[in-house]
Amino acid sequence: MSTKDFLEKDYYKTLGVAESASADEIKKSYRKLARKYHPDANKGDSKAEERFKEISEAYNVLSDDKRRQEYDDTRSMYGSGRMRMPGSGGTAGGSYGFDLGDLFGGGTSSTGGRLGDILGGVFGSGSGRTQQQARPRRGADVETEASLSFGDAIDGTTVALRLAGEAPCKDCRGTGAKAGTVPRVCPTCEGTGQGSRNLGNFAFSEPCKECRGRGLVVDDPCPTCSGSGRAMSTRTIQARIPAGVGDGQRIKLKGKGAPGERGGPAGDLYVRVHVAPHPVFGRSGHNLTVTVPVTFPEATLGAEIKVPSHRGMPVSVRIPAGTPNGRTFRVRGKGVRRSDGTMGDLLVTVNVQVPKDLGEQAVQALETFREATAGPDPRDELLRQAKA
């Protein structure tokens, strides 16, 4: 939809709802009107067909939160009575009755930007140029990857990252001009870096085509950067990776991205971390995991066993009598450090080992054990439930 449509058409009135109507109210009204004026229900009625098109157009705008906001902002900006569209009365020749100082000065849009930055030009007749200076430009964000060992991810570390990207050309120091020469102010935009594009009743700002938004024109370009003032370069930075980082996590390093232009701030650096697996330990959030083998007698009779801890002395874990295979025990404070300084836990899972080769004495002992513990078949209940 054009700005003219936004100003001339009252979509709320078309749908018969208030400007404060909720999305559900707008949808309900649209469905009611669409059924009433649908061409299938009004064959041969051109007025109903035209009304149906108006209803659909209004709903397409008001049902989309972003387009509805743009519609409301446009009507709020021009609907205060300080500006009149051509042909709507007011000053002779249909000229505009608004205050340039208010429009391009302290006024702001709903998104917080200056209105002059959005519209960029002058409405109607006049000089056709806003007096604005070339602004600082923030550097681009950069993303890279880093590979860490399991231990470094747990404890935190500092890694050297080699980055390649655009930066001010060292030979011309970012001016784009050959050594011994200097660029001149662009005569088209007078150094603002902005031009205006006339759209009939409106003029919108855009980067100056002569200087491509730089505000400067280079007559004798630098051979290294071809006059752009930017060149590819490499740099190495020391990046601190916090303790407890997980595999695939994205770390943001503020101000470590590409340098800004014209005094603007640098962008941010995002580091995607890849953590190598450990032969013994695993991760579950801020907890470490480990699987420990235990013998059948230890699981049956109970025992106290030694369990490895990450970069520390082994810890003792008490296995109670009758411990089943796969049971997990928790050792407090032996896991991964959290951001608040507290520690996760070590989760110890037992894996009961069943011997494959038994001597005669062991076989006899197990036979005696089986006789001593003989009782109902432990699978009777399972078989009964399956049959039922």
mmCIF file of C-alpha atoms in Angstrom:
data_model
loop_
_atom_site.group_PDB
_atom_site.id
_atom_site.type_symbol
_atom_site.label_atom_id
_atom_site.label_comp_id
_atom_site.label_asym_id
_atom_site.label_seq_id
_atom_site.Cartn_x
_atom_site.Cartn_y
_atom_site.Cartn_z
ATOM 1 C CA MET A 1 0.000 0.000 0.000
ATOM 2 C CA SER A 2 1.178 3.519 -0.777
ATOM 3 C CA THR A 3 1.361 6.385 1.711
ATOM 4 C CA LYS A 4 -1.452 8.016 -0.222
ATOM 5 C CA ASP A 5 -3.659 4.967 0.398
ATOM 6 C CA PHE A 6 -2.846 5.086 4.105
ATOM 7 C CA LEU A 7 -3.877 8.747 4.268
ATOM 8 C CA GLU A 8 -7.006 8.605 2.136
ATOM 9 C CA LYS A 9 -8.517 5.292 3.282
ATOM 10 C CA ASP A 10 -9.956 4.658 6.730
ATOM 11 C CA TYR A 11 -9.541 0.906 7.127
ATOM 12 C CA TYR A 12 -11.066 0.923 10.601
ATOM 13 C CA LYS A 13 -14.226 2.540 9.239
ATOM 14 C CA THR A 14 -14.274 0.072 6.350
ATOM 15 C CA LEU A 15 -14.349 -2.855 8.791
ATOM 16 C CA GLY A 16 -16.628 -1.020 11.241
ATOM 17 C CA VAL A 17 -14.272 -1.305 14.221
ATOM 18 C CA ALA A 18 -12.636 1.171 16.565
ATOM 19 C CA GLU A 19 -8.978 2.111 16.200
ATOM 20 C CA SER A 20 -8.331 0.373 19.519
ATOM 21 C CA ALA A 21 -9.946 -2.876 18.329
ATOM 22 C CA SER A 22 -8.160 -6.116 19.152
ATOM 23 C CA ALA A 23 -6.999 -8.603 16.526
ATOM 24 C CA ASP A 24 -9.910 -10.912 17.370
ATOM 25 C CA GLU A 25 -12.428 -8.082 16.948
ATOM 26 C CA ILE A 26 -10.947 -7.175 13.559
ATOM 27 C CA LYS A 27 -11.058 -10.798 12.394
ATOM 28 C CA LYS A 28 -14.636 -11.260 13.601
ATOM 29 C CA SER A 29 -15.834 -8.117 11.805
ATOM 30 C CA TYR A 30 -13.984 -9.061 8.615
ATOM 31 C CA ARG A 31 -15.537 -12.534 8.484
ATOM 32 C CA LYS A 32 -19.013 -11.121 9.000
ATOM 33 C CA LEU A 33 -18.625 -8.504 6.240
ATOM 34 C CA ALA A 34 -16.835 -10.913 3.879
ATOM 35 C CA ARG A 35 -19.722 -13.377 4.041
ATOM 36 C CA LYS A 36 -22.205 -10.561 3.385
ATOM 37 C CA TYR A 37 -20.424 -9.013 0.382
ATOM 38 C CA HIS A 38 -18.699 -12.059 -1.113
ATOM 39 C CA PRO A 39 -19.126 -12.161 -4.932
ATOM 40 C CA ASP A 40 -20.512 -15.711 -4.756
ATOM 41 C CA ALA A 41 -23.350 -14.432 -2.599
ATOM 42 C CA ASN A 42 -23.930 -11.336 -4.761
ATOM 43 C CA LYS A 43 -23.531 -12.507 -8.356
ATOM 44 C CA GLY A 44 -23.705 -9.673 -10.834
ATOM 45 C CA ASP A 45 -23.594 -6.992 -8.124
ATOM 46 C CA SER A 46 -20.573 -4.819 -8.979
ATOM 47 C CA LYS A 47 -21.029 -2.627 -5.896
ATOM 48 C CA ALA A 48 -20.892 -5.657 -3.588
ATOM 49 C CA GLU A 49 -17.783 -6.868 -5.393
ATOM 50 C CA GLU A 50 -16.113 -3.476 -4.950
ATOM 51 C CA ARG A 51 -17.134 -3.420 -1.294
ATOM 52 C CA PHE A 52 -15.649 -6.913 -0.838
ATOM 53 C CA LYS A 53 -12.318 -5.703 -2.309
ATOM 54 C CA GLU A 54 -12.269 -2.758 0.121
ATOM 55 C CA ILE A 55 -12.950 -5.061 3.057
ATOM 56 C CA SER A 56 -10.184 -7.470 2.002
ATOM 57 C CA GLU A 57 -7.709 -4.630 1.523
ATOM 58 C CA ALA A 58 -8.489 -3.226 4.970
ATOM 59 C CA TYR A 59 -8.155 -6.641 6.624
ATOM 60 C CA ASN A 60 -4.812 -7.336 4.888
ATOM 61 C CA VAL A 61 -3.390 -4.233 6.548
ATOM 62 C CA LEU A 62 -5.014 -4.374 9.980
ATOM 63 C CA SER A 63 -4.501 -8.127 10.493
ATOM 64 C CA ASP A 64 -0.716 -7.737 10.108
ATOM 65 C CA ASP A 65 0.756 -6.184 13.280
ATOM 66 C CA LYS A 66 3.674 -4.552 11.438
ATOM 67 C CA ARG A 67 1.583 -3.095 8.600
ATOM 68 C CA ARG A 68 -1.069 -1.936 11.063
ATOM 69 C CA GLN A 69 1.601 -0.077 13.054
ATOM 70 C CA GLU A 70 2.908 1.566 9.863
ATOM 71 C CA TYR A 71 -0.656 2.548 8.929
ATOM 72 C CA ASP A 72 -1.339 4.013 12.367
ATOM 73 C CA ASP A 73 1.994 5.877 12.409
ATOM 74 C CA THR A 74 1.395 7.380 8.969
ATOM 75 C CA ARG A 75 -2.088 8.605 9.838
ATOM 76 C CA SER A 76 -0.877 9.916 13.208
ATOM 77 C CA MET A 77 2.004 11.768 11.542
ATOM 78 C CA TYR A 78 -0.149 13.526 8.952
ATOM 79 C CA GLY A 79 -3.532 13.500 10.624
ATOM 80 C CA SER A 80 -2.890 16.198 13.253
ATOM 81 C CA GLY A 81 -4.066 19.011 10.990
ATOM 82 C CA ARG A 82 -0.622 20.578 10.594
ATOM 83 C CA MET A 83 -0.232 19.191 7.073
ATOM 84 C CA ARG A 84 -2.758 18.953 4.266
ATOM 85 C CA MET A 85 -2.422 16.890 1.145
ATOM 86 C CA PRO A 86 -2.714 18.645 -2.248
ATOM 87 C CA GLY A 87 -6.285 19.361 -3.191
ATOM 88 C CA SER A 88 -7.565 19.063 0.388
ATOM 89 C CA GLY A 89 -7.963 22.811 0.840
ATOM 90 C CA GLY A 90 -5.879 25.179 2.919
ATOM 91 C CA THR A 91 -3.187 27.279 1.263
ATOM 92 C CA ALA A 92 -3.311 28.258 -2.348
ATOM 93 C CA GLY A 93 -2.288 25.724 -4.939
ATOM 94 C CA GLY A 94 -2.726 22.835 -2.563
ATOM 95 C CA SER A 95 0.572 23.495 -0.784
ATOM 96 C CA TYR A 96 1.432 21.955 2.589
ATOM 97 C CA GLY A 97 0.610 23.669 5.863
ATOM 98 C CA PHE A 98 3.179 22.034 8.160
ATOM 99 C CA ASP A 99 6.129 23.107 10.285
ATOM 100 C CA LEU A 100 9.473 21.918 8.862
ATOM 101 C CA GLY A 101 11.152 22.567 12.174
ATOM 102 C CA ASP A 102 8.810 20.149 13.937
ATOM 103 C CA LEU A 103 8.911 17.562 11.183
ATOM 104 C CA PHE A 104 12.674 17.388 10.738
ATOM 105 C CA GLY A 105 13.793 18.647 14.108
ATOM 106 C CA GLY A 106 12.929 17.094 17.435
ATOM 107 C CA GLY A 107 10.092 14.888 16.222
ATOM 108 C CA THR A 108 10.517 11.135 16.439
ATOM 109 C CA SER A 109 8.872 8.161 14.847
ATOM 110 C CA SER A 110 7.274 5.332 16.774
ATOM 111 C CA THR A 111 10.535 3.397 16.465
ATOM 112 C CA GLY A 112 12.499 6.148 18.156
ATOM 113 C CA GLY A 113 14.236 7.548 15.048
ATOM 114 C CA ARG A 114 14.126 11.158 13.869
ATOM 115 C CA LEU A 115 11.437 11.822 11.284
ATOM 116 C CA GLY A 116 13.918 13.652 9.097
ATOM 117 C CA ASP A 117 16.042 10.516 8.984
ATOM 118 C CA ILE A 118 13.071 8.500 7.778
ATOM 119 C CA LEU A 119 11.709 10.896 5.191
ATOM 120 C CA GLY A 120 15.105 12.368 4.363
ATOM 121 C CA GLY A 121 13.913 15.123 2.017
ATOM 122 C CA VAL A 122 11.588 18.096 1.707
ATOM 123 C CA PHE A 123 7.910 17.823 0.837
ATOM 124 C CA GLY A 124 6.727 19.895 -2.079
ATOM 125 C CA SER A 125 8.863 22.750 -3.344
ATOM 126 C CA GLY A 126 12.034 24.106 -1.832
ATOM 127 C CA SER A 127 15.750 23.423 -1.861
ATOM 128 C CA GLY A 128 15.179 19.666 -1.713
ATOM 129 C CA ARG A 129 18.066 18.940 0.738
ATOM 130 C CA THR A 130 18.257 18.369 4.461
ATOM 131 C CA GLN A 131 21.402 19.597 6.142
ATOM 132 C CA GLN A 132 22.826 16.487 7.787
ATOM 133 C CA GLN A 133 26.357 15.305 8.304
ATOM 134 C CA ALA A 134 27.730 11.897 7.392
ATOM 135 C CA ARG A 135 27.144 9.803 10.493
ATOM 136 C CA PRO A 136 29.452 7.315 12.182
ATOM 137 C CA ARG A 137 28.774 3.747 11.127
ATOM 138 C CA ARG A 138 28.924 0.746 13.432
ATOM 139 C CA GLY A 139 31.191 -2.093 12.374
ATOM 140 C CA ALA A 140 29.760 -5.399 11.239
ATOM 141 C CA ASP A 141 29.319 -8.360 13.562
ATOM 142 C CA VAL A 142 31.734 -11.232 12.962
ATOM 143 C CA GLU A 143 31.285 -14.936 13.672
ATOM 144 C CA THR A 144 34.057 -17.503 14.061
ATOM 145 C CA GLU A 145 34.616 -20.926 15.627
ATOM 146 C CA ALA A 146 36.902 -22.293 18.328
ATOM 147 C CA SER A 147 37.709 -25.896 19.269
ATOM 148 C CA LEU A 148 38.316 -26.687 22.938
ATOM 149 C CA SER A 149 39.327 -29.734 24.903
ATOM 150 C CA PHE A 150 36.806 -31.111 27.376
ATOM 151 C CA GLY A 151 38.873 -29.851 30.312
ATOM 152 C CA ASP A 152 39.292 -26.317 28.918
ATOM 153 C CA ALA A 153 35.543 -26.068 28.377
ATOM 154 C CA ILE A 154 34.957 -27.064 32.004
ATOM 155 C CA ASP A 155 37.584 -24.764 33.516
ATOM 156 C CA GLY A 156 37.499 -21.846 31.052
ATOM 157 C CA THR A 157 40.440 -20.732 28.945
ATOM 158 C CA THR A 158 41.831 -17.994 26.701
ATOM 159 C CA VAL A 159 42.197 -18.805 23.008
ATOM 160 C CA ALA A 160 43.914 -16.941 20.197
ATOM 161 C CA LEU A 161 41.546 -16.278 17.299
ATOM 162 C CA ARG A 162 42.814 -15.198 13.895
ATOM 163 C CA LEU A 163 40.212 -13.108 12.097
ATOM 164 C CA ALA A 164 40.126 -11.933 8.498
ATOM 165 C CA GLY A 165 37.879 -9.124 7.306
ATOM 166 C CA GLU A 166 37.592 -5.580 6.050
ATOM 167 C CA ALA A 167 39.354 -2.776 7.913
ATOM 168 C CA PRO A 168 40.579 0.738 7.055
ATOM 169 C CA CYS A 169 43.245 0.470 4.372
ATOM 170 C CA LYS A 170 46.694 0.871 5.941
ATOM 171 C CA ASP A 171 48.249 2.499 2.869
ATOM 172 C CA CYS A 172 45.726 5.360 2.630
ATOM 173 C CA ARG A 173 44.568 5.221 6.270
ATOM 174 C CA GLY A 174 40.988 4.785 5.174
ATOM 175 C CA THR A 175 40.752 7.883 2.951
ATOM 176 C CA GLY A 176 40.765 5.923 -0.315
ATOM 177 C CA ALA A 177 43.146 8.472 -1.874
ATOM 178 C CA LYS A 178 46.611 7.695 -3.214
ATOM 179 C CA ALA A 179 49.535 8.685 -1.002
ATOM 180 C CA GLY A 180 50.243 12.422 -1.345
ATOM 181 C CA THR A 181 46.659 13.250 -2.331
ATOM 182 C CA VAL A 182 43.478 13.854 -0.391
ATOM 183 C CA PRO A 183 39.824 13.255 -1.290
ATOM 184 C CA ARG A 184 37.528 16.209 -1.884
ATOM 185 C CA VAL A 185 34.051 16.904 -0.593
ATOM 186 C CA CYS A 186 31.397 15.443 -2.879
ATOM 187 C CA PRO A 187 29.835 18.349 -4.821
ATOM 188 C CA THR A 188 26.567 16.466 -5.284
ATOM 189 C CA CYS A 189 25.691 15.822 -1.632
ATOM 190 C CA GLU A 190 28.028 18.499 -0.165
ATOM 191 C CA GLY A 191 29.659 15.923 2.081
ATOM 192 C CA THR A 192 26.503 14.523 3.691
ATOM 193 C CA GLY A 193 26.674 11.203 1.852
ATOM 194 C CA GLN A 194 22.916 11.454 1.262
ATOM 195 C CA GLY A 195 20.923 12.260 -1.839
ATOM 196 C CA SER A 196 17.173 12.572 -2.323
ATOM 197 C CA ARG A 197 14.861 10.646 -4.623
ATOM 198 C CA ASN A 198 11.720 12.463 -5.728
ATOM 199 C CA LEU A 199 8.549 10.378 -5.553
ATOM 200 C CA GLY A 200 6.129 13.060 -6.652
ATOM 201 C CA ASN A 201 4.760 14.567 -3.472
ATOM 202 C CA PHE A 202 7.554 13.068 -1.350
ATOM 203 C CA ALA A 203 11.348 13.029 -1.423
ATOM 204 C CA PHE A 204 13.147 10.177 0.374
ATOM 205 C CA SER A 205 16.807 10.133 1.287
ATOM 206 C CA GLU A 206 19.198 7.511 -0.084
ATOM 207 C CA PRO A 207 22.990 7.124 -0.318
ATOM 208 C CA CYS A 208 24.504 9.621 -2.732
ATOM 209 C CA LYS A 209 25.196 7.909 -6.068
ATOM 210 C CA GLU A 210 28.220 10.094 -6.759
ATOM 211 C CA CYS A 211 30.199 9.209 -3.626
ATOM 212 C CA ARG A 212 28.257 6.045 -2.637
ATOM 213 C CA GLY A 213 27.382 7.462 0.741
ATOM 214 C CA ARG A 214 30.924 8.427 1.813
ATOM 215 C CA GLY A 215 30.547 12.182 1.362
ATOM 216 C CA LEU A 216 33.975 12.278 -0.333
ATOM 217 C CA VAL A 217 35.136 11.872 -3.914
ATOM 218 C CA VAL A 218 38.538 10.357 -4.701
ATOM 219 C CA ASP A 219 40.139 11.625 -7.908
ATOM 220 C CA ASP A 220 43.381 9.621 -7.586
ATOM 221 C CA PRO A 221 42.438 6.330 -5.883
ATOM 222 C CA CYS A 222 44.724 4.284 -3.644
ATOM 223 C CA PRO A 223 46.057 1.301 -5.640
ATOM 224 C CA THR A 224 45.689 -1.025 -2.661
ATOM 225 C CA CYS A 225 41.989 -0.507 -1.930
ATOM 226 C CA SER A 226 40.958 0.944 -5.320
ATOM 227 C CA GLY A 227 39.646 4.059 -3.598
ATOM 228 C CA SER A 228 37.217 2.327 -1.241
ATOM 229 C CA GLY A 229 39.255 3.099 1.875
ATOM 230 C CA ARG A 230 38.734 -0.495 3.006
ATOM 231 C CA ALA A 231 40.998 -3.500 2.545
ATOM 232 C CA MET A 232 41.150 -7.093 3.698
ATOM 233 C CA SER A 233 43.329 -7.609 6.735
ATOM 234 C CA THR A 234 43.989 -10.243 9.367
ATOM 235 C CA ARG A 235 44.269 -9.778 13.095
ATOM 236 C CA THR A 236 44.678 -12.002 16.113
ATOM 237 C CA ILE A 237 42.743 -11.415 19.305
ATOM 238 C CA GLN A 238 42.838 -13.155 22.668
ATOM 239 C CA ALA A 239 39.319 -14.308 23.538
ATOM 240 C CA ARG A 240 38.369 -15.410 27.035
ATOM 241 C CA ILE A 241 36.064 -18.436 27.028
ATOM 242 C CA PRO A 242 34.144 -18.669 30.321
ATOM 243 C CA ALA A 243 34.158 -21.805 32.461
ATOM 244 C CA GLY A 244 31.363 -24.294 31.824
ATOM 245 C CA VAL A 245 30.804 -23.530 28.154
ATOM 246 C CA GLY A 246 28.977 -26.314 26.302
ATOM 247 C CA ASP A 247 29.469 -27.841 22.883
ATOM 248 C CA GLY A 248 27.777 -25.708 20.197
ATOM 249 C CA GLN A 249 27.328 -22.715 22.509
ATOM 250 C CA ARG A 250 27.665 -19.225 20.997
ATOM 251 C CA ILE A 251 29.748 -16.747 22.996
ATOM 252 C CA LYS A 252 29.331 -12.991 22.403
ATOM 253 C CA LEU A 253 32.397 -10.770 22.770
ATOM 254 C CA LYS A 254 31.209 -7.168 22.666
ATOM 255 C CA GLY A 255 33.235 -4.735 20.560
ATOM 256 C CA LYS A 256 35.532 -7.422 19.121
ATOM 257 C CA GLY A 257 33.965 -7.466 15.649
ATOM 258 C CA ALA A 258 34.778 -5.396 12.570
ATOM 259 C CA PRO A 259 35.983 -1.812 13.178
ATOM 260 C CA GLY A 260 33.471 0.981 12.706
ATOM 261 C CA GLU A 261 33.658 3.780 10.149
ATOM 262 C CA ARG A 262 33.914 7.506 10.761
ATOM 263 C CA GLY A 263 34.434 6.982 14.467
ATOM 264 C CA GLY A 264 31.597 4.498 14.864
ATOM 265 C CA PRO A 265 31.829 1.637 17.389
ATOM 266 C CA ALA A 266 33.141 -1.789 16.467
ATOM 267 C CA GLY A 267 30.730 -4.660 15.944
ATOM 268 C CA ASP A 268 30.534 -7.749 18.127
ATOM 269 C CA LEU A 269 32.318 -11.068 17.763
ATOM 270 C CA TYR A 270 30.379 -14.328 18.120
ATOM 271 C CA VAL A 271 32.410 -17.455 18.835
ATOM 272 C CA ARG A 272 30.809 -20.856 18.188
ATOM 273 C CA VAL A 273 32.450 -23.353 20.538
ATOM 274 C CA HIS A 274 33.142 -27.001 19.671
ATOM 275 C CA VAL A 275 34.111 -29.220 22.620
ATOM 276 C CA ALA A 276 35.991 -32.483 22.122
ATOM 277 C CA PRO A 277 34.516 -35.518 23.925
ATOM 278 C CA HIS A 278 36.216 -36.994 27.007
ATOM 279 C CA PRO A 279 37.010 -40.743 27.210
ATOM 280 C CA VAL A 280 35.582 -40.989 30.757
ATOM 281 C CA PHE A 281 33.296 -38.048 31.544
ATOM 282 C CA GLY A 282 30.187 -36.692 29.887
ATOM 283 C CA ARG A 283 28.043 -33.570 30.378
ATOM 284 C CA SER A 284 24.439 -33.111 31.417
ATOM 285 C CA GLY A 285 23.939 -29.377 31.794
ATOM 286 C CA HIS A 286 26.197 -28.326 34.665
ATOM 287 C CA ASN A 287 26.567 -31.904 35.894
ATOM 288 C CA LEU A 288 29.359 -34.295 34.942
ATOM 289 C CA THR A 289 28.445 -37.905 34.249
ATOM 290 C CA VAL A 290 30.508 -41.070 34.600
ATOM 291 C CA THR A 291 29.690 -44.779 34.328
ATOM 292 C CA VAL A 292 31.502 -47.016 36.825
ATOM 293 C CA PRO A 293 31.699 -50.823 36.620
ATOM 294 C CA VAL A 294 30.880 -52.780 39.797
ATOM 295 C CA THR A 295 31.025 -56.508 40.434
ATOM 296 C CA PHE A 296 28.011 -58.685 41.110
ATOM 297 C CA PRO A 297 29.020 -59.230 44.776
ATOM 298 C CA GLU A 298 29.478 -55.445 45.242
ATOM 299 C CA ALA A 299 26.036 -54.720 43.853
ATOM 300 C CA THR A 300 24.461 -57.558 45.852
ATOM 301 C CA LEU A 301 26.216 -57.174 49.191
ATOM 302 C CA GLY A 302 27.008 -53.459 49.023
ATOM 303 C CA ALA A 303 30.437 -51.806 48.924
ATOM 304 C CA GLU A 304 32.339 -48.531 49.050
ATOM 305 C CA ILE A 305 34.031 -47.828 45.720
ATOM 306 C CA LYS A 306 36.413 -45.198 44.359
ATOM 307 C CA VAL A 307 35.102 -42.984 41.561
ATOM 308 C CA PRO A 308 37.221 -40.622 39.397
ATOM 309 C CA SER A 309 36.530 -36.870 39.536
ATOM 310 C CA HIS A 310 37.528 -34.365 36.903
ATOM 311 C CA ARG A 311 40.988 -32.930 37.623
ATOM 312 C CA GLY A 312 40.834 -34.000 41.256
ATOM 313 C CA MET A 313 41.353 -36.919 43.604
ATOM 314 C CA PRO A 314 38.961 -39.902 43.347
ATOM 315 C CA VAL A 315 35.913 -39.694 45.577
ATOM 316 C CA SER A 316 34.297 -42.499 47.609
ATOM 317 C CA VAL A 317 30.750 -43.584 46.812
ATOM 318 C CA ARG A 318 28.793 -45.975 49.030
ATOM 319 C CA ILE A 319 26.925 -48.642 47.047
ATOM 320 C CA PRO A 320 24.096 -50.068 49.192
ATOM 321 C CA ALA A 321 23.274 -53.776 49.171
ATOM 322 C CA GLY A 322 20.891 -54.814 46.405
ATOM 323 C CA THR A 323 21.858 -52.009 44.016
ATOM 324 C CA PRO A 324 20.381 -52.708 40.546
ATOM 325 C CA ASN A 325 22.273 -52.189 37.303
ATOM 326 C CA GLY A 326 21.969 -48.632 35.952
ATOM 327 C CA ARG A 327 21.289 -46.922 39.270
ATOM 328 C CA THR A 328 22.720 -43.366 39.480
ATOM 329 C CA PHE A 329 24.285 -41.759 42.551
ATOM 330 C CA ARG A 330 24.947 -38.038 43.013
ATOM 331 C CA VAL A 331 28.190 -36.580 44.366
ATOM 332 C CA ARG A 332 27.556 -32.943 45.288
ATOM 333 C CA GLY A 333 29.813 -30.145 44.061
ATOM 334 C CA LYS A 334 31.990 -32.187 41.683
ATOM 335 C CA GLY A 335 30.466 -30.942 38.432
ATOM 336 C CA VAL A 336 30.749 -27.830 36.260
ATOM 337 C CA ARG A 337 30.982 -24.284 37.586
ATOM 338 C CA ARG A 338 27.879 -22.188 36.973
ATOM 339 C CA SER A 339 27.852 -18.477 36.146
ATOM 340 C CA ASP A 340 26.946 -17.657 39.767
ATOM 341 C CA GLY A 341 30.005 -19.502 41.054
ATOM 342 C CA THR A 342 28.183 -22.582 42.378
ATOM 343 C CA MET A 343 29.128 -26.049 41.206
ATOM 344 C CA GLY A 344 27.103 -28.769 39.543
ATOM 345 C CA ASP A 345 27.256 -32.394 40.645
ATOM 346 C CA LEU A 346 28.924 -35.616 39.547
ATOM 347 C CA LEU A 347 26.373 -38.244 38.477
ATOM 348 C CA VAL A 348 27.720 -41.777 38.951
ATOM 349 C CA THR A 349 25.924 -44.609 37.156
ATOM 350 C CA VAL A 350 26.792 -48.205 38.121
ATOM 351 C CA ASN A 351 27.214 -50.912 35.508
ATOM 352 C CA VAL A 352 27.051 -54.374 37.062
ATOM 353 C CA GLN A 353 29.633 -56.644 35.463
ATOM 354 C CA VAL A 354 28.643 -60.259 34.789
ATOM 355 C CA PRO A 355 31.664 -62.595 34.593
ATOM 356 C CA LYS A 356 31.914 -64.696 31.445
ATOM 357 C CA ASP A 357 34.500 -67.295 32.524
ATOM 358 C CA LEU A 358 33.970 -68.991 35.882
ATOM 359 C CA GLY A 359 36.135 -71.551 37.605
ATOM 360 C CA GLU A 360 34.696 -74.694 39.135
ATOM 361 C CA GLN A 361 34.707 -73.227 42.630
ATOM 362 C CA ALA A 362 32.849 -70.119 41.465
ATOM 363 C CA VAL A 363 30.261 -72.226 39.668
ATOM 364 C CA GLN A 364 29.651 -74.302 42.790
ATOM 365 C CA ALA A 365 29.350 -71.147 44.887
ATOM 366 C CA LEU A 366 26.754 -69.707 42.502
ATOM 367 C CA GLU A 367 24.807 -72.990 42.516
ATOM 368 C CA THR A 368 24.753 -72.861 46.292
ATOM 369 C CA PHE A 369 23.660 -69.190 46.095
ATOM 370 C CA ARG A 370 20.847 -70.060 43.696
ATOM 371 C CA GLU A 371 19.570 -72.804 45.974
ATOM 372 C CA ALA A 372 19.768 -70.554 49.014
ATOM 373 C CA THR A 373 17.819 -67.747 47.321
ATOM 374 C CA ALA A 374 15.303 -69.931 45.508
ATOM 375 C CA GLY A 375 11.801 -68.545 45.538
ATOM 376 C CA PRO A 376 8.905 -67.737 43.243
ATOM 377 C CA ASP A 377 9.763 -67.128 39.623
ATOM 378 C CA PRO A 378 10.374 -63.352 39.360
ATOM 379 C CA ARG A 379 8.751 -63.407 35.898
ATOM 380 C CA ASP A 380 5.423 -64.856 37.048
ATOM 381 C CA GLU A 381 3.794 -61.435 37.455
ATOM 382 C CA LEU A 382 5.113 -60.270 34.089
ATOM 383 C CA LEU A 383 3.719 -63.361 32.358
ATOM 384 C CA ARG A 384 0.400 -62.963 34.126
ATOM 385 C CA GLN A 385 0.013 -59.332 33.062
ATOM 386 C CA ALA A 386 0.973 -60.167 29.480
ATOM 387 C CA LYS A 387 -1.634 -62.926 29.342
ATOM 388 C CA ALA A 388 -4.311 -60.704 30.828
#
